[in-house]
XYZ file of C-alpha atoms in Angstrom:
545
model
C 5.903 24.170 43.095
C 6.382 24.242 39.344
C 9.843 23.675 37.914
C 10.857 25.871 34.992
C 13.554 25.133 32.483
C 14.884 25.804 29.011
C 14.687 23.237 26.234
C 17.766 24.337 24.310
C 19.568 27.434 23.203
C 18.352 26.558 19.687
C 14.760 25.843 20.637
C 13.445 29.202 19.498
C 14.413 28.218 15.942
C 12.955 24.721 15.779
C 9.238 25.481 16.036
C 9.031 27.914 13.105
C 10.957 25.399 10.999
C 8.577 22.581 11.948
C 5.619 24.675 10.843
C 7.279 25.979 7.699
C 8.797 22.837 6.264
C 5.968 20.465 7.054
C 3.025 22.739 6.359
C 1.671 20.691 3.441
C 1.590 17.506 5.534
C 0.902 18.873 8.972
C -1.689 16.169 9.707
C 1.157 13.722 10.413
C 1.148 14.846 14.059
C -1.823 12.489 14.523
C 0.287 9.554 13.384
C 3.300 10.553 15.474
C 1.374 11.073 18.733
C -0.813 7.980 18.320
C 2.298 5.924 17.478
C 3.934 7.124 20.699
C 0.882 5.997 22.667
C 0.877 2.643 20.918
C 4.575 2.162 21.749
C 3.907 2.977 25.419
C 1.183 0.321 25.571
C 3.381 -2.281 23.855
C 6.205 -1.609 26.312
C 3.872 -1.968 29.308
C 2.642 -5.336 28.022
C 6.236 -6.512 27.591
C 7.055 -5.485 31.159
C 4.052 -7.486 32.339
C 5.202 -10.529 30.347
C 8.632 -10.278 32.008
C 6.995 -10.154 35.441
C 8.038 -6.574 36.150
C 4.495 -5.241 36.286
C 1.078 -6.700 36.998
C -1.573 -5.458 34.605
C -4.965 -4.559 36.098
C -7.652 -7.220 35.711
C -9.239 -7.030 32.274
C -6.564 -4.654 30.982
C -6.845 -3.786 27.331
C -4.532 -1.227 25.802
C -6.322 1.629 24.079
C -5.791 5.128 22.774
C -8.501 7.781 23.006
C -8.582 10.876 20.836
C -10.930 13.579 22.126
C -11.873 16.585 19.994
C -13.195 19.698 21.713
C -14.222 22.460 19.328
C -15.412 24.631 22.229
C -12.025 24.750 23.932
C -10.167 24.403 20.606
C -8.247 21.429 21.949
C -7.285 17.984 20.782
C -6.354 15.367 23.378
C -4.511 12.041 23.002
C -4.844 9.594 25.915
C -3.114 6.217 26.284
C -2.995 3.688 29.120
C 0.601 2.714 28.470
C 3.539 2.765 30.854
C 3.537 6.531 31.528
C 6.520 8.594 32.678
C 8.079 9.741 35.926
C 9.259 13.315 36.397
C 12.804 12.208 35.641
C 11.697 10.441 32.476
C 9.830 13.531 31.297
C 13.040 15.510 31.822
C 15.051 12.928 29.891
C 12.615 12.058 27.116
C 10.582 15.198 26.417
C 13.206 17.809 27.242
C 16.253 15.983 25.864
C 15.807 12.851 23.730
C 12.607 13.787 21.897
C 13.803 17.349 21.426
C 17.176 16.183 20.167
C 15.420 13.757 17.801
C 13.208 16.522 16.457
C 16.221 18.778 15.964
C 18.041 16.010 14.107
C 14.968 15.407 11.954
C 14.712 19.072 11.016
C 18.424 19.324 10.205
C 18.031 16.428 7.760
C 14.773 17.721 6.389
C 15.322 21.401 5.735
C 18.349 20.878 3.491
C 16.604 18.410 1.203
C 14.882 19.197 -2.068
C 11.194 18.265 -2.174
C 11.861 15.066 -4.108
C 14.512 13.910 -1.623
C 12.749 14.444 1.669
C 12.262 11.874 4.386
C 9.544 9.442 3.319
C 6.272 10.121 5.067
C 8.064 12.780 7.164
C 8.482 9.915 9.626
C 10.370 10.457 12.872
C 9.471 13.934 14.113
C 7.801 12.356 17.143
C 6.295 14.289 20.047
C 7.353 17.713 18.769
C 5.159 17.273 15.689
C 2.435 18.590 18.032
C 3.851 22.083 17.574
C 3.028 21.946 13.868
C -0.544 22.828 14.862
C -0.488 23.794 18.552
C 0.377 27.082 20.202
C 0.646 25.288 23.542
C 1.012 21.637 24.592
C 0.295 20.045 27.981
C 1.326 16.580 29.166
C -0.191 14.781 32.163
C 1.430 11.444 32.892
C 1.672 8.785 35.611
C 4.314 6.073 35.492
C 3.588 2.389 36.150
C 6.470 2.372 38.656
C 5.499 1.922 42.326
C 5.325 5.191 44.234
C 5.562 7.337 41.102
C 4.004 10.798 41.232
C 1.875 12.140 38.393
C 3.567 14.929 36.439
C 2.206 17.887 34.479
C 4.428 19.440 31.765
C 3.624 22.354 29.492
C 5.290 24.463 26.825
C 4.000 27.288 24.642
C 6.354 26.650 21.740
C 9.073 28.917 23.035
C 12.338 28.169 24.766
C 10.814 27.599 28.212
C 8.805 24.781 29.776
C 7.309 24.220 33.219
C 6.778 20.959 35.111
C 5.050 20.104 38.395
C 3.257 17.306 40.202
C -0.437 16.870 39.424
C -3.435 14.649 40.081
C -3.824 11.728 37.665
C -5.223 8.472 39.029
C -4.625 6.180 36.012
C -1.290 4.976 34.682
C -0.607 6.379 31.223
C -0.205 9.673 29.413
C -2.533 12.446 28.267
C -1.303 15.007 25.735
C -3.464 18.088 25.147
C -2.929 20.348 22.152
C -4.260 23.917 22.227
C -4.669 24.506 18.516
C -3.695 27.539 16.496
C -6.638 29.404 15.006
C -5.656 28.522 11.425
C -5.871 24.741 12.026
C -9.118 24.426 13.972
C -10.389 21.858 11.457
C -8.340 19.316 13.414
C -10.682 19.579 16.404
C -13.595 18.695 14.138
C -14.712 15.101 14.618
C -15.092 14.400 10.911
C -11.634 15.711 10.072
C -10.124 13.793 12.974
C -11.762 10.587 11.768
C -10.494 11.154 8.227
C -6.883 11.669 9.297
C -6.828 8.816 11.817
C -8.312 6.482 9.209
C -5.613 7.586 6.783
C -2.642 6.863 9.029
C -3.850 4.519 11.754
C -6.565 2.273 10.269
C -4.536 -0.856 11.048
C -2.546 0.036 14.147
C -2.228 -2.890 16.583
C -3.827 -0.922 19.456
C -7.488 0.093 19.475
C -8.056 3.794 18.773
C -11.274 5.500 19.864
C -12.611 8.900 18.863
C -15.025 10.988 20.934
C -16.225 14.572 21.336
C -16.254 16.907 24.328
C -17.865 18.567 26.124
C -21.083 17.399 24.418
C -20.603 13.741 23.614
C -24.059 13.254 22.145
C -26.338 10.310 22.946
C -27.305 6.933 21.567
C -29.950 4.360 22.455
C -29.138 0.742 23.240
C -30.937 -2.325 24.548
C -30.695 -2.654 28.325
C -28.936 -6.003 27.924
C -26.163 -4.336 25.879
C -25.071 -1.984 28.668
C -21.359 -1.911 29.450
C -19.810 -0.983 32.792
C -18.296 2.096 31.171
C -21.639 3.405 29.823
C -23.107 6.575 31.355
C -26.892 6.147 31.477
C -28.909 9.306 30.875
C -32.403 7.836 30.715
C -34.172 4.485 31.006
C -36.777 3.881 28.291
C -39.553 1.435 29.124
C -40.709 -1.059 26.536
C -43.779 0.015 24.520
C -45.138 -3.489 24.203
C -45.218 -6.488 26.451
C -42.327 -8.803 25.753
C -40.120 -6.070 24.319
C -36.816 -5.292 25.999
C -36.348 -1.976 27.796
C -33.843 0.464 26.306
C -31.320 2.919 27.664
C -30.286 6.337 26.429
C -26.573 6.652 27.109
C -23.745 9.065 26.416
C -22.468 8.295 22.954
C -19.749 5.698 23.144
C -16.338 6.494 21.700
C -16.071 5.323 18.094
C -13.566 2.557 17.312
C -11.612 3.614 14.213
C -9.167 0.828 13.433
C -8.786 -2.877 12.712
C -6.006 -4.191 14.928
C -5.493 -7.458 13.023
C -5.520 -6.571 9.324
C -5.665 -9.309 6.728
C -2.010 -9.105 5.746
C -0.917 -10.030 9.303
C -2.695 -13.381 9.040
C -1.418 -16.558 7.425
C -2.791 -17.066 3.902
C -4.353 -20.359 5.025
C -6.547 -18.412 7.469
C -7.976 -16.129 4.761
C -10.878 -16.837 2.428
C -11.468 -15.368 -1.023
C -14.264 -13.275 0.448
C -11.863 -11.932 3.112
C -9.486 -10.756 0.398
C -12.271 -9.176 -1.664
C -13.770 -7.417 1.356
C -10.380 -6.023 2.386
C -9.836 -4.756 -1.176
C -13.195 -2.981 -1.211
C -12.642 -1.355 2.173
C -9.070 -0.185 1.625
C -9.284 0.972 -1.980
C -12.969 1.932 -2.240
C -13.147 -0.106 -5.432
C -16.231 -2.237 -5.865
C -14.933 -3.958 -8.990
C -13.592 -7.270 -7.807
C -9.850 -7.784 -8.255
C -8.784 -10.502 -10.689
C -6.517 -12.242 -8.176
C -3.967 -11.403 -5.492
C -0.618 -12.332 -3.976
C -0.234 -12.681 -0.203
C 3.343 -11.848 0.835
C 4.481 -13.468 4.070
C 8.196 -13.477 4.846
C 10.050 -13.598 8.161
C 13.651 -14.155 7.004
C 16.057 -12.564 6.092
C 13.697 -9.630 6.659
C 10.175 -9.229 7.956
C 7.736 -8.364 5.185
C 4.027 -8.962 4.866
C 1.438 -7.639 2.482
C -1.150 -8.268 -0.208
C -0.872 -7.215 -3.848
C -4.044 -7.116 -5.931
C -4.339 -7.296 -9.708
C -7.253 -5.007 -10.580
C -9.112 -4.969 -13.862
C -7.004 -2.534 -15.860
C -8.019 -3.135 -19.454
C -7.079 0.337 -20.688
C -4.184 2.299 -22.125
C -1.290 1.769 -19.765
C -0.413 5.466 -19.534
C -3.681 6.129 -17.713
C -3.425 3.264 -15.258
C -2.849 4.414 -11.692
C -2.552 1.914 -8.897
C -1.889 2.402 -5.211
C 0.662 0.537 -3.122
C 0.370 1.592 0.520
C 3.525 1.284 2.586
C 3.220 0.487 6.305
C 5.667 0.085 9.146
C 4.333 -2.084 11.983
C 0.784 -1.407 10.750
C 1.357 2.371 10.705
C 0.763 4.017 7.336
C 3.814 5.810 5.960
C 3.036 6.827 2.383
C 1.642 5.733 -0.975
C 3.717 4.554 -3.917
C 7.259 4.875 -2.584
C 9.190 4.049 -5.755
C 12.461 3.762 -3.833
C 11.074 0.677 -2.069
C 8.498 -0.708 -4.480
C 9.458 -1.440 -8.117
C 7.975 1.194 -10.404
C 5.987 -1.230 -12.539
C 4.170 -2.540 -9.464
C 2.594 0.891 -9.083
C 0.016 -0.316 -11.615
C -1.298 -2.693 -8.947
C -3.136 -2.038 -5.704
C -1.932 -3.356 -2.408
C -0.391 -2.950 1.015
C 3.155 -3.771 2.066
C 4.235 -3.778 5.708
C 7.949 -3.937 6.443
C 8.966 -3.167 10.056
C 12.659 -3.477 9.138
C 12.519 -0.671 6.590
C 14.676 2.368 7.495
C 12.293 5.318 7.604
C 14.082 8.325 9.048
C 16.259 8.620 5.959
C 15.886 10.513 2.712
C 14.609 9.064 -0.534
C 18.062 9.181 -2.116
C 19.494 7.189 0.797
C 16.828 4.532 0.255
C 17.781 4.224 -3.412
C 21.328 3.272 -2.437
C 20.389 1.011 0.469
C 21.268 -2.648 -0.189
C 18.624 -3.860 2.243
C 15.911 -1.923 0.418
C 17.134 -3.380 -2.891
C 16.668 -6.898 -1.493
C 13.110 -6.046 -0.447
C 12.347 -4.760 -3.931
C 13.853 -7.855 -5.561
C 11.886 -10.168 -3.285
C 8.586 -8.489 -4.153
C 9.412 -8.689 -7.870
C 10.272 -12.389 -7.576
C 7.032 -13.213 -5.752
C 4.961 -11.441 -8.414
C 6.801 -13.250 -11.227
C 6.440 -16.608 -9.436
C 2.704 -16.081 -9.031
C 2.180 -15.185 -12.688
C 4.401 -17.894 -14.165
C 2.886 -20.460 -11.797
C -0.603 -19.503 -12.912
C 0.400 -19.854 -16.556
C 1.760 -23.352 -15.867
C -0.984 -24.709 -13.612
C -4.074 -22.609 -14.347
C -3.711 -21.669 -18.010
C -7.453 -21.234 -18.490
C -7.702 -18.415 -15.940
C -4.366 -16.964 -17.022
C -5.745 -16.607 -20.546
C -9.013 -15.198 -19.204
C -7.149 -12.502 -17.274
C -4.609 -11.789 -19.992
C -6.208 -8.709 -21.557
C -6.263 -7.059 -18.121
C -2.825 -8.078 -16.901
C -0.830 -7.915 -20.152
C -0.102 -4.138 -19.934
C 1.251 -4.654 -16.422
C 3.427 -7.645 -17.358
C 4.829 -6.008 -20.502
C 5.494 -2.766 -18.643
C 7.266 -4.791 -15.950
C 9.434 -6.466 -18.587
C 10.408 -3.054 -19.962
C 11.248 -1.654 -16.534
C 12.830 -4.589 -14.698
C 15.360 -6.967 -16.292
C 14.978 -9.681 -13.651
C 11.211 -9.648 -14.000
C 11.651 -9.816 -17.777
C 13.939 -12.854 -17.507
C 11.345 -14.718 -15.471
C 8.296 -13.685 -17.510
C 9.352 -13.633 -21.191
C 8.309 -17.250 -21.785
C 4.920 -16.603 -20.169
C 3.895 -13.638 -22.299
C 0.819 -14.590 -24.308
C 0.179 -13.663 -27.930
C -3.297 -14.008 -29.439
C -3.297 -15.284 -33.018
C -5.785 -14.599 -35.826
C -8.049 -17.395 -34.578
C -8.156 -15.940 -31.051
C -5.920 -18.668 -29.657
C -3.328 -17.685 -27.029
C 0.268 -18.829 -27.432
C 3.456 -18.238 -25.472
C 6.540 -16.882 -27.213
C 8.167 -20.343 -27.465
C 4.941 -21.663 -29.005
C 4.899 -18.807 -31.520
C 8.472 -19.590 -32.537
C 8.333 -23.370 -32.623
C 4.963 -24.089 -34.191
C 2.774 -21.862 -36.334
C -0.851 -22.962 -36.729
C -2.236 -22.049 -40.133
C -5.851 -20.967 -40.302
C -7.984 -22.657 -42.959
C -11.674 -22.001 -43.386
C -13.836 -24.918 -42.350
C -15.033 -25.788 -45.909
C -11.985 -24.637 -47.892
C -11.012 -26.805 -50.920
C -7.965 -26.998 -53.176
C -7.867 -26.666 -56.977
C -9.071 -30.279 -57.340
C -12.121 -29.627 -55.167
C -10.797 -31.641 -52.228
C -11.043 -30.391 -48.639
C -7.909 -28.643 -47.392
C -6.699 -29.760 -43.951
C -5.002 -27.310 -41.602
C -1.241 -27.469 -41.759
C 1.220 -27.087 -38.939
C 4.563 -25.643 -39.880
C 7.538 -26.229 -37.616
C 9.887 -23.355 -38.324
C 12.815 -25.372 -37.050
C 12.336 -27.796 -39.952
C 12.382 -24.996 -42.543
C 15.638 -23.393 -41.532
C 17.413 -24.498 -44.692
C 14.641 -23.532 -47.083
C 15.447 -19.862 -47.581
C 18.045 -17.351 -46.628
C 15.375 -15.052 -45.144
C 14.092 -17.564 -42.566
C 17.528 -18.962 -42.028
C 18.500 -15.694 -40.393
C 15.366 -14.915 -38.415
C 12.339 -16.552 -36.931
C 9.722 -14.023 -37.957
C 6.499 -13.374 -36.064
C 3.966 -11.368 -38.052
C 1.617 -9.108 -36.152
C -1.564 -7.063 -36.565
C -2.063 -3.643 -34.964
C -5.609 -2.873 -36.165
C -7.883 -5.745 -37.157
C -10.319 -3.496 -39.027
C -7.865 -1.379 -40.993
C -5.690 -4.385 -41.776
C -8.562 -6.778 -42.541
C -7.571 -7.193 -46.205
C -4.061 -8.221 -45.196
C -5.457 -10.613 -42.605
C -7.554 -12.264 -45.340
C -4.518 -12.501 -47.620
C -2.539 -14.177 -44.836
C -5.329 -16.641 -44.171
C -5.638 -17.471 -47.852
C -1.907 -18.083 -47.910
C -2.315 -20.286 -44.815
C -0.127 -17.947 -42.757
C -0.684 -16.807 -39.193
C -0.057 -13.605 -37.234
C -0.541 -12.317 -33.695
C -2.567 -9.319 -32.550
C -0.549 -6.517 -30.919
C -2.719 -3.425 -30.670
C -1.837 -2.018 -27.259
C 0.336 1.116 -27.030
C 2.906 -0.750 -24.998
C 3.300 -3.537 -27.570
C 5.659 -1.650 -29.894
C 8.336 -0.863 -27.293
C 7.842 -4.346 -25.853
C 8.513 -6.216 -29.116
C 11.458 -3.906 -29.815
C 12.926 -5.042 -26.503
C 12.257 -8.695 -27.342
C 14.127 -8.284 -30.629
C 17.032 -6.552 -28.884
C 17.329 -9.264 -26.225
C 16.781 -12.136 -28.703
C 18.739 -11.474 -31.929
C 17.162 -14.500 -33.654
C 13.622 -13.135 -33.323
C 12.053 -10.649 -35.694
C 8.592 -9.063 -35.527
C 7.121 -7.844 -38.806
C 3.864 -5.963 -39.221
C 1.405 -7.776 -41.416
C 1.152 -4.961 -43.984
C 4.900 -4.343 -44.240
C 6.495 -5.812 -47.388
C 3.374 -7.910 -47.854
C 4.207 -8.805 -51.470
C 7.656 -10.154 -50.634
C 6.281 -12.000 -47.603
C 3.578 -13.808 -49.565
C 5.859 -14.395 -52.570
C 8.472 -15.976 -50.303
C 5.861 -18.211 -48.741
C 4.380 -19.217 -52.121
C 7.797 -20.026 -53.597
C 8.339 -22.691 -50.944
C 5.292 -24.704 -51.921
């Protein structure tokens, strides 16, 4: 006999709010329900490890998603630990409902820009974002447990009774509203599952019902689970017979993504392949940073430096944030430093608080430490490359310089670490660091240049430190001259070369605010455009000779 009950005196208000406030992101119910199934499987494995349950021979945790456009249903099936009738009462009717209510109370009072990141934490009741009715069939792993059927039509009442279910685990069936029937389309289901669950640690399979379709395989490839429709004899002697079978469920995720592995286990080709697959970018990245930290917090990930040789305002990267291999959202600036948004990458931090608002994250000391760690690792990688692999650092410079300069403008700690590793290209195309620009100035002389006596002129090297007492102008400042347009300023470049003076090329939009910051942070440094006060500049230089 079915048991009937009421969820809560406030339950009639929660479902309209769920649909209203989360309408723009109502596909998150996939993530929430699949995550629940994944958790149930993980818990069952832990019970088995503790000796409290014996897994069936050959057990492999899996989640099946079945779309049925005929019945307008969407079904989620897991072979996790399942629930008893009492646990359904406690979890579905009390804990999960209370959690959903708490989520909504936090959510509905927030402005759009301060909402919970990824809308994470709605849980089971996210199903009612798209369903007019939800059924649960579940069987607990506990000895002697009876299978339970629970259903609710999105109102205040639910019903629960015993049912027939031979396998341990849980099946959740959503009867979809007519305005969201795209979710029982296989292609849409694949798209959404790939978006949120591509790297979940439990295998996720997608199939269709009632017509599953067919596929043909070699007879030797048959699995015990295959349903054979027809045997196909070989056309030629020596060929293997084939079988027409019901189409197998499609595996949608990679359970061991690259960032979960130790860097020593990964090849360059592994990193490049992962980049292509995740970001759909077939231009190879310049290089990457593999983050792998267990203490004081757990954080793993890979950051890629793409080829971004363009105006920095138009650069748009993608940093995907995960929690235990579950996708949360892209480009969460409260967690990831803003300047890193120019890169592409994935960051997985299981310790990150998720069921909080964006403003709460901004003021969270733990989140600040995560952000600082990521910044430090990026700076260490770049400065290390400049020290030990200068050739490649110079080769990549035109692509990475907008990112590094933007980072210096946005993040003081990053700026402190990177200022001495900023490269400046001089008039001869040679790259120099800021200390090199200040300490030694190479002077360009044409290969066959001669002086007034007809003798060959050798290139000079001027150490500015040795000229500090030679003029009041240079006594105050160490001046770096720069070019913004090599064509328009060509006559000034020639004048500088004739005067055996050098300059650096700064023609990117970000260069002007960047050098202004350098001057502000280093009072002894002055940048002067090559065509500004050119007469006084050359006269001052000539008077020293």
